[in-house]
GROMACS .gro file of N, CA and C in nm:
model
  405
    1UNK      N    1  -1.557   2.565   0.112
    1UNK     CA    2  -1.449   2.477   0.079
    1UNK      C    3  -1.501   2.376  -0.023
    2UNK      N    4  -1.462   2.382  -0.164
    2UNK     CA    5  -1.479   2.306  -0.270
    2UNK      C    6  -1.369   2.158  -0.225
    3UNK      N    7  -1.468   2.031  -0.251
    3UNK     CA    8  -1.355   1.886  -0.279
    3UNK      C    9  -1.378   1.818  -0.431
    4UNK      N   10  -1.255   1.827  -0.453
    4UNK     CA   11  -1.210   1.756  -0.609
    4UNK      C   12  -1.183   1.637  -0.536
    5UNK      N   13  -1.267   1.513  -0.647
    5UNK     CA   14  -1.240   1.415  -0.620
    5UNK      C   15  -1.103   1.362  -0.752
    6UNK      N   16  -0.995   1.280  -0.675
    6UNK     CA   17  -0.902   1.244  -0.753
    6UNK      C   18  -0.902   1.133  -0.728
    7UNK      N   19  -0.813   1.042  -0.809
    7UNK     CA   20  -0.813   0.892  -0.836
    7UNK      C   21  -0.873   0.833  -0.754
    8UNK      N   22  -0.813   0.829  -0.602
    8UNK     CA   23  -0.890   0.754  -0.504
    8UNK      C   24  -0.858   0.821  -0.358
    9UNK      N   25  -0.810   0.959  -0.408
    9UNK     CA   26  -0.848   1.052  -0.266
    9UNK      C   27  -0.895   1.218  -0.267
   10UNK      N   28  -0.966   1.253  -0.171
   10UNK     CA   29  -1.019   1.385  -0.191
   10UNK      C   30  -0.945   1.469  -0.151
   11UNK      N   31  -0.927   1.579  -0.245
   11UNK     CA   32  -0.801   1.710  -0.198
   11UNK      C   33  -0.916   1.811  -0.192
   12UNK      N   34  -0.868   1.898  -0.150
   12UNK     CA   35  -0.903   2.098  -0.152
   12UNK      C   36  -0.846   2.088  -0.276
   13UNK      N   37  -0.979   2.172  -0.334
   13UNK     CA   38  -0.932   2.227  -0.474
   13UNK      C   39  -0.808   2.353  -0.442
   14UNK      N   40  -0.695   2.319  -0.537
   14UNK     CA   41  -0.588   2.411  -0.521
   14UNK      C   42  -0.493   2.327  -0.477
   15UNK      N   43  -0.533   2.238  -0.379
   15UNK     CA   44  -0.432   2.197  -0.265
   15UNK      C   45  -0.362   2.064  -0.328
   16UNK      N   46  -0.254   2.096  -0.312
   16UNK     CA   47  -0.141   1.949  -0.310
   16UNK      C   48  -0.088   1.936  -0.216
   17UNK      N   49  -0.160   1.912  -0.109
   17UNK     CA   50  -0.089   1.900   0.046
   17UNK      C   51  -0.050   1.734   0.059
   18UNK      N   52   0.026   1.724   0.140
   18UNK     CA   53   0.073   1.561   0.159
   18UNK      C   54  -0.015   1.507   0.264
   19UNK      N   55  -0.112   1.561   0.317
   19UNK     CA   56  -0.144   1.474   0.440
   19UNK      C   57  -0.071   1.499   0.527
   20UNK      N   58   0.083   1.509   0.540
   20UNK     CA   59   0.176   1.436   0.649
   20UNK      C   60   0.213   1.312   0.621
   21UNK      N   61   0.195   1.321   0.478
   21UNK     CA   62   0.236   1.152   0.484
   21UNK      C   63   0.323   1.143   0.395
   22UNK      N   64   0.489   1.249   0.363
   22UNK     CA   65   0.588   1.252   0.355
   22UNK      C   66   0.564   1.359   0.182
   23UNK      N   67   0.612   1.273   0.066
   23UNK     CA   68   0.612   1.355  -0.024
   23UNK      C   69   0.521   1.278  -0.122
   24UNK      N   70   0.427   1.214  -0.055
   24UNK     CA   71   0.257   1.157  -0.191
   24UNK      C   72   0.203   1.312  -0.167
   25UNK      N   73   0.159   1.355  -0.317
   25UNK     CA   74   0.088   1.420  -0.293
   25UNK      C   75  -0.078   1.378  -0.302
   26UNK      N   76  -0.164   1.452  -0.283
   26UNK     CA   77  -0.315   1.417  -0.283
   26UNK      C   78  -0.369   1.401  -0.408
   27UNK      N   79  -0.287   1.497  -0.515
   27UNK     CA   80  -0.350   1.490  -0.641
   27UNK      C   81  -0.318   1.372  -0.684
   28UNK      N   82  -0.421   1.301  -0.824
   28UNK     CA   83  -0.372   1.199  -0.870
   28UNK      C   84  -0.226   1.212  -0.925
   29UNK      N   85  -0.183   1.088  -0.920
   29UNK     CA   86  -0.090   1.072  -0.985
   29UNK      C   87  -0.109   0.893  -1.054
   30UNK      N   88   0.017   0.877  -1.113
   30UNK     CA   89  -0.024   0.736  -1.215
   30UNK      C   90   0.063   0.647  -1.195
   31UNK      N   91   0.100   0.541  -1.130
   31UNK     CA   92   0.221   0.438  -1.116
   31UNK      C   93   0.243   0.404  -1.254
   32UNK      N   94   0.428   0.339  -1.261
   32UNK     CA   95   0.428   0.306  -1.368
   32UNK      C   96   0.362   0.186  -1.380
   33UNK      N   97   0.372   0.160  -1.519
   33UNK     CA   98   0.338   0.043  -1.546
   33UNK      C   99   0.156   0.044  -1.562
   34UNK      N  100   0.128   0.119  -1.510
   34UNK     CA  101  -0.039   0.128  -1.520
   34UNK      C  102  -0.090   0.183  -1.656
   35UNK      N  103  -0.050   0.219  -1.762
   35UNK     CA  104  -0.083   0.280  -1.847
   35UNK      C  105  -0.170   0.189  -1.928
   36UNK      N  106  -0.293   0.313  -1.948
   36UNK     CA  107  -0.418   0.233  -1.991
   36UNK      C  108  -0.532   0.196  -1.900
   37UNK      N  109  -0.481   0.190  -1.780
   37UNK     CA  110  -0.580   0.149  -1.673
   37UNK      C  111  -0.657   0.237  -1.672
   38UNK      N  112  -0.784   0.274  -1.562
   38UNK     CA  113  -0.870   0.351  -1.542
   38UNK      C  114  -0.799   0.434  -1.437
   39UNK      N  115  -0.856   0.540  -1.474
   39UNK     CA  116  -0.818   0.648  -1.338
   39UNK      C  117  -0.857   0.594  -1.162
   40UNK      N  118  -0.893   0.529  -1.159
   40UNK     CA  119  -0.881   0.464  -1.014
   40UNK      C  120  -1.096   0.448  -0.994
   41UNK      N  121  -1.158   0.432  -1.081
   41UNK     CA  122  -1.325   0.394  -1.058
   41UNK      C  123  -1.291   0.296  -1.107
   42UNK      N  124  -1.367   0.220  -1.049
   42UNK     CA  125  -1.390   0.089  -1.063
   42UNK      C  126  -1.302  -0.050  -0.995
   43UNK      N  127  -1.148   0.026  -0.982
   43UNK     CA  128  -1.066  -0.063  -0.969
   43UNK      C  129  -1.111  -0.122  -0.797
   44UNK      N  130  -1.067  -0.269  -0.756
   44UNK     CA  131  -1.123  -0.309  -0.668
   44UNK      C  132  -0.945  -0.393  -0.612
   45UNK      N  133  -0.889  -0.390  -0.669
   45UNK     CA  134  -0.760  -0.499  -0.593
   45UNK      C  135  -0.693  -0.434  -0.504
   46UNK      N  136  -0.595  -0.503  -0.409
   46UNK     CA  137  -0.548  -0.420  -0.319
   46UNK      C  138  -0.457  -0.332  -0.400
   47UNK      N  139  -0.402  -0.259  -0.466
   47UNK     CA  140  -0.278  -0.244  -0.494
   47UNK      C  141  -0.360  -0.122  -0.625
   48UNK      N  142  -0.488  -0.124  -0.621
   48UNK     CA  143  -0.521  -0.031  -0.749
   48UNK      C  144  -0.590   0.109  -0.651
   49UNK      N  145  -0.447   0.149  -0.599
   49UNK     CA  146  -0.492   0.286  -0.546
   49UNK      C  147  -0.333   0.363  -0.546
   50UNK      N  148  -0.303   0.421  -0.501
   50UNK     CA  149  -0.208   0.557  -0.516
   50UNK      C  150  -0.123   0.510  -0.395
   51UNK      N  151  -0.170   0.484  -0.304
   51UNK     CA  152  -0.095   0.492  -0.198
   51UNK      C  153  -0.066   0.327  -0.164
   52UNK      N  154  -0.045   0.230  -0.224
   52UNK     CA  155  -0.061   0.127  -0.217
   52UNK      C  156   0.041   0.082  -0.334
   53UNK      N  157  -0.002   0.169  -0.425
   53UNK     CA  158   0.118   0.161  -0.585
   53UNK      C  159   0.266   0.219  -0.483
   54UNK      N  160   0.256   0.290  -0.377
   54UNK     CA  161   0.381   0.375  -0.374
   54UNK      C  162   0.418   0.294  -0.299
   55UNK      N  163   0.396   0.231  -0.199
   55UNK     CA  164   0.396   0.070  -0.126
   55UNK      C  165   0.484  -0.046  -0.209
   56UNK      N  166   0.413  -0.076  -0.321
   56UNK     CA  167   0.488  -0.164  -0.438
   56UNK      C  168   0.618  -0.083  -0.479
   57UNK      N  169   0.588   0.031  -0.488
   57UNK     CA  170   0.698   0.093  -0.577
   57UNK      C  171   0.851   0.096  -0.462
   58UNK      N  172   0.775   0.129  -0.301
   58UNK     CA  173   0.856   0.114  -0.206
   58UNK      C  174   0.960  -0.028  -0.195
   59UNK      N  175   0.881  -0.125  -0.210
   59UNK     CA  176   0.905  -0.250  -0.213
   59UNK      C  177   1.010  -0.294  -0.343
   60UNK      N  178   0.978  -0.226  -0.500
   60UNK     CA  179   1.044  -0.257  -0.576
   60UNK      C  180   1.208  -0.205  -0.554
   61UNK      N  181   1.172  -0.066  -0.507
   61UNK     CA  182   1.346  -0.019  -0.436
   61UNK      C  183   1.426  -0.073  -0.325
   62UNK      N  184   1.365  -0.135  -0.269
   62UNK     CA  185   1.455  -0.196  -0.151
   62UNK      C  186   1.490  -0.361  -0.195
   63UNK      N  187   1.604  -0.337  -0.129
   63UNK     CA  188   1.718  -0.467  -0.136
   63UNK      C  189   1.563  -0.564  -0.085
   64UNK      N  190   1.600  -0.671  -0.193
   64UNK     CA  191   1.562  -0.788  -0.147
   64UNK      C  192   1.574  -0.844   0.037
   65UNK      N  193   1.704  -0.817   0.103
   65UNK     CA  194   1.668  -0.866   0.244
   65UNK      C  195   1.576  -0.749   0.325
   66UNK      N  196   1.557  -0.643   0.236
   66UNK     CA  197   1.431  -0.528   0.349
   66UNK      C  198   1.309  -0.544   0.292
   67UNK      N  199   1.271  -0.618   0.206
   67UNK     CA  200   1.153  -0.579   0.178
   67UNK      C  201   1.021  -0.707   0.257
   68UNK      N  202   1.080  -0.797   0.315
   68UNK     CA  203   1.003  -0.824   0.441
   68UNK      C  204   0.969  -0.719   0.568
   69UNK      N  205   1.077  -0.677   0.600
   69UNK     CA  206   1.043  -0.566   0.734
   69UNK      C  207   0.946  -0.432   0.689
   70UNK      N  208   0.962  -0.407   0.520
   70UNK     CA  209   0.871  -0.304   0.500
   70UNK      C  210   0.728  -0.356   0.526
   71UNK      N  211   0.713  -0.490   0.483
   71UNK     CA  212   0.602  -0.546   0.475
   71UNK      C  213   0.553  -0.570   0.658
   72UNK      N  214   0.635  -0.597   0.736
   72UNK     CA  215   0.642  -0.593   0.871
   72UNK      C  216   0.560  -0.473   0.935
   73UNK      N  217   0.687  -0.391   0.878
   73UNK     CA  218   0.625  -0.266   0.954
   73UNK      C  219   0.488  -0.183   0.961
   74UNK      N  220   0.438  -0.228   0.826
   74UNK     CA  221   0.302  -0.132   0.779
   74UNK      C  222   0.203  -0.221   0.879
   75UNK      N  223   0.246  -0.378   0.846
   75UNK     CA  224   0.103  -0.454   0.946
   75UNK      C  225   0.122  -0.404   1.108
   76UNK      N  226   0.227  -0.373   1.149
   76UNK     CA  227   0.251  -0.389   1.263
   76UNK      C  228   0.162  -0.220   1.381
   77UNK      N  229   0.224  -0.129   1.262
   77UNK     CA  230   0.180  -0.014   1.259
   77UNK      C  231  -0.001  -0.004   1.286
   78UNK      N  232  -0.042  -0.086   1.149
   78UNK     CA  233  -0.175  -0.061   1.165
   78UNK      C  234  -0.244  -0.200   1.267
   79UNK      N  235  -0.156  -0.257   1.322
   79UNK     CA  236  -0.222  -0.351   1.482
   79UNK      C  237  -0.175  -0.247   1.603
   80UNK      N  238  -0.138  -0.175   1.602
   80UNK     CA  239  -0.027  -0.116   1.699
   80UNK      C  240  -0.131   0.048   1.727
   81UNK      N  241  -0.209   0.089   1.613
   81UNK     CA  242  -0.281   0.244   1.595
   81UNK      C  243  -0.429   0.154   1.717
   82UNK      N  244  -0.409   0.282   1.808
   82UNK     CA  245  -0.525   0.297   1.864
   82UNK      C  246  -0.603   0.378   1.844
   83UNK      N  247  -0.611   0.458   1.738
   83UNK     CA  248  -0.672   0.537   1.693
   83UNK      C  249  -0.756   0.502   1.592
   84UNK      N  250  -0.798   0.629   1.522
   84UNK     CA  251  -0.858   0.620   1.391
   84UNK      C  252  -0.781   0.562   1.301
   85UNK      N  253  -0.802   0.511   1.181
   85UNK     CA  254  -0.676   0.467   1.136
   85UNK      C  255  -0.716   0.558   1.010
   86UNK      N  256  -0.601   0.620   0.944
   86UNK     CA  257  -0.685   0.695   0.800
   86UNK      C  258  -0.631   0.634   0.707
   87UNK      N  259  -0.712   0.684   0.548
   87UNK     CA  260  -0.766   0.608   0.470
   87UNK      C  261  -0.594   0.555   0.456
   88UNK      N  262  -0.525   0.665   0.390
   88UNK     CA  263  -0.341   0.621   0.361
   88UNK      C  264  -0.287   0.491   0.390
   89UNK      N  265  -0.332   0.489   0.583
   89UNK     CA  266  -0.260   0.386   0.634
   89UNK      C  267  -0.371   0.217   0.603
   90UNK      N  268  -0.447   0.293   0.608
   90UNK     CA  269  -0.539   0.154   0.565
   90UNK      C  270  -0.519   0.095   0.443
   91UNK      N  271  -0.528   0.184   0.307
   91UNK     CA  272  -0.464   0.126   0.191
   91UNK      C  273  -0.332   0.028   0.169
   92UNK      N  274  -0.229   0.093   0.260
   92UNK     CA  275  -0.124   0.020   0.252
   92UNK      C  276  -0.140  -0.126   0.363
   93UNK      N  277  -0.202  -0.102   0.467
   93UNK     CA  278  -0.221  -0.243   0.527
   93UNK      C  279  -0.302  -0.328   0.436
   94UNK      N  280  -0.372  -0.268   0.381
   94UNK     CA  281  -0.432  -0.396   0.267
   94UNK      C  282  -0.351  -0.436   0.186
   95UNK      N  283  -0.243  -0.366   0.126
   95UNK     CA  284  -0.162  -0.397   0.010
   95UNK      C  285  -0.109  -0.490   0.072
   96UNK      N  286  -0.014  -0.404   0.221
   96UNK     CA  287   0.046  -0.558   0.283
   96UNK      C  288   0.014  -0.705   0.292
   97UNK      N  289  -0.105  -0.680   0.360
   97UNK     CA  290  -0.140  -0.779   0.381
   97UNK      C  291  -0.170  -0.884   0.278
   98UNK      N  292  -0.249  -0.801   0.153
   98UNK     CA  293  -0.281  -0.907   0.044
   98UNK      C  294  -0.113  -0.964   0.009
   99UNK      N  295  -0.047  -0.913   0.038
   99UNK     CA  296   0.149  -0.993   0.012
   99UNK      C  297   0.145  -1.085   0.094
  100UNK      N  298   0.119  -1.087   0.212
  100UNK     CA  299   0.139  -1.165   0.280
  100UNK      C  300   0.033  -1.278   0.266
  101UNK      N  301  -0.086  -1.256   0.261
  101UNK     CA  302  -0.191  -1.383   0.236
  101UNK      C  303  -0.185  -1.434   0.120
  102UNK      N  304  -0.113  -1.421   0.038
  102UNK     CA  305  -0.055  -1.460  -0.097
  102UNK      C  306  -0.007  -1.591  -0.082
  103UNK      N  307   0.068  -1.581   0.037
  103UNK     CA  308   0.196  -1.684   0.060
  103UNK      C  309   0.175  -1.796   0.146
  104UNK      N  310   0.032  -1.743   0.196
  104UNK     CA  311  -0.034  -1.857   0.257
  104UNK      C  312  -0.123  -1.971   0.214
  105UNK      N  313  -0.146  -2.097   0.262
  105UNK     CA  314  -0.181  -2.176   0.166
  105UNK      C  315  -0.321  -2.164   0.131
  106UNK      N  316  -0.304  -2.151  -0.006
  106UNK     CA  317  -0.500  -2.112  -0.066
  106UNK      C  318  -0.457  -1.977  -0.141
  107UNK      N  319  -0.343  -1.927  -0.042
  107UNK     CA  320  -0.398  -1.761  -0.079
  107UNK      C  321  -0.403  -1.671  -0.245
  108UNK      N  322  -0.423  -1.613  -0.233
  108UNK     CA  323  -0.491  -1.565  -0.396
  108UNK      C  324  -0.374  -1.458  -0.392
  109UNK      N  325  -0.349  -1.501  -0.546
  109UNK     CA  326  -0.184  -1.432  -0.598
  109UNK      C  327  -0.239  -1.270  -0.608
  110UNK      N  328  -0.156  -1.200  -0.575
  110UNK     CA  329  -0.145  -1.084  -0.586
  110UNK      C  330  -0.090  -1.048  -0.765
  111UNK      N  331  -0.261  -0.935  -0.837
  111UNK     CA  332  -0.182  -0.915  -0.952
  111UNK      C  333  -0.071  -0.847  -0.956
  112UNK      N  334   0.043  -0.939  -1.071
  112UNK     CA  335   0.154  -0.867  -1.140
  112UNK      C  336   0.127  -0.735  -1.207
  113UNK      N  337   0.047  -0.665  -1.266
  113UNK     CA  338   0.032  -0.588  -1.333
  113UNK      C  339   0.015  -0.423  -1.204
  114UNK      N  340  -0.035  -0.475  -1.065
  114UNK     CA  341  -0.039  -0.324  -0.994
  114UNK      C  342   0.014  -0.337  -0.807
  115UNK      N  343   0.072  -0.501  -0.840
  115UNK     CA  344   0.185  -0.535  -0.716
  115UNK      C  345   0.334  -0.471  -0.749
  116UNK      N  346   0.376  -0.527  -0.656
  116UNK     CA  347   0.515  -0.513  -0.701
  116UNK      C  348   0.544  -0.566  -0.818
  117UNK      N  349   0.692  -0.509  -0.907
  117UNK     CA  350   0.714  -0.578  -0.991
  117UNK      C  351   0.823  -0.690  -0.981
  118UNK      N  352   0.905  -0.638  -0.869
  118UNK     CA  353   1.024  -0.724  -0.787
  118UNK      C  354   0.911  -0.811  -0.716
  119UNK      N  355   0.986  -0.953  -0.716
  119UNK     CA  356   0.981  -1.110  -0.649
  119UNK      C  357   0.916  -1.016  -0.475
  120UNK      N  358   0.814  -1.064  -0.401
  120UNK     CA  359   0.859  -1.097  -0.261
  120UNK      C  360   0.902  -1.195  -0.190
  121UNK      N  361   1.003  -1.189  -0.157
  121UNK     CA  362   1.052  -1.337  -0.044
  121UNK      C  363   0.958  -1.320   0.006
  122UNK      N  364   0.984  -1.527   0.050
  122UNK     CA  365   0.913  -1.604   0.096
  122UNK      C  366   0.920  -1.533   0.300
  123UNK      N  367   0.800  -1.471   0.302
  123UNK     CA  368   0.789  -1.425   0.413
  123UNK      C  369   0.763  -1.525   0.504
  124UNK      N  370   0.828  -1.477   0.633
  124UNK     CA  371   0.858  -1.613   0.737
  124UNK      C  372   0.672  -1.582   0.810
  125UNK      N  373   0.673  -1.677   0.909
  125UNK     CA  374   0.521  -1.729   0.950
  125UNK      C  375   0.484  -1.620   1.017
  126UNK      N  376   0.569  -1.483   1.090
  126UNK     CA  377   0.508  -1.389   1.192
  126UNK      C  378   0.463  -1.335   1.122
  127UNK      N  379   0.507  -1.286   1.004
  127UNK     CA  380   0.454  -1.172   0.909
  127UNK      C  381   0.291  -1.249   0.826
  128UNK      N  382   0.341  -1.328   0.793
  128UNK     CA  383   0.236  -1.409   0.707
  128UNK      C  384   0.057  -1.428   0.844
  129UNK      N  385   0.099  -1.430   0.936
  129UNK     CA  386   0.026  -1.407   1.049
  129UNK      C  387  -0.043  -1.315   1.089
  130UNK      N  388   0.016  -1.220   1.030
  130UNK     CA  389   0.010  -1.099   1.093
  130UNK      C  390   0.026  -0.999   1.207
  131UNK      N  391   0.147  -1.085   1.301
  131UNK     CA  392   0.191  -1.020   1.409
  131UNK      C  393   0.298  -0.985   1.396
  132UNK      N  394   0.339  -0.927   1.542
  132UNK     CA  395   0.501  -0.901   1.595
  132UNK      C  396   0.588  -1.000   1.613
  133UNK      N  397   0.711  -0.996   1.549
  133UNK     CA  398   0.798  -1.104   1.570
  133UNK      C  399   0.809  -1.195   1.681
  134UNK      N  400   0.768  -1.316   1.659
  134UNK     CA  401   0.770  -1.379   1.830
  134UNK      C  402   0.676  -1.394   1.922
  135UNK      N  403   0.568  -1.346   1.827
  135UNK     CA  404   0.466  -1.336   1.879
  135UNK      C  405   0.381  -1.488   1.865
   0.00000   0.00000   0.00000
């Protein structure tokens, strides 16, 4: 079994399988707006990976009042896995999270150039926390 390394995940050569993780495939692919960037070496921010761009990109499609609960759900998910957590879901809890510690005081702006390109509301204190509502 040959592994091609792509942007910032390893496939079976041949293979464009999803993981299971709906319709990303494994091979690279390029968010918009990235043009010019590096193929995914070197990059270090939350948001300069594949599955993290599709996160933003998730975020740029939804109505302004859902795109807190998207942000909800991914942290909640990855406090909630008693398991292994794989790489997919980990990428996107970082993306999340760097949204959310954004908004906290100190916190370090999330770049415009491989965040979302839509505004995030001002996320209320559970999320910014990192828990379950009410918690």
């Amino acid at each position: 079994m040959q592994l091609v390394r792509g942007s910032d995940q390893f496939r079976h050569a041949g293979d464009a399988s999803t993981h299971g993780r709906g319709t990303t495939p494994c091979a690279p692919t390029v968010r918009r707006g990235a043009a010019g960037a590096p193929d995914g070496a070197g990059l270090r921010g939350p948001f300069d990976n594949d599955t993290a761009a599709d996160l933003a990109n998730d975020l740029d499609d939804a109505a302004v009042e859902e795109r807190e609960n998207l942000i909800r759900k991914v942290l909640i998910r990855t406090i909630d896995n008693q398991d292994h957590l794989e790489a997919p879901d980990a990428e996107e809890a970082v993306a999340a999270a760097a949204l959310a510690a954004a908004q906290c005081p100190g916190g370090e702006p999330v770049s415009p150039r491989y965040g979302p390109d839509e505004p995030v509301p001002s996320l209320s204190t559970d999320v910014r926390q990192v828990g379950p509502p009410g918690a």
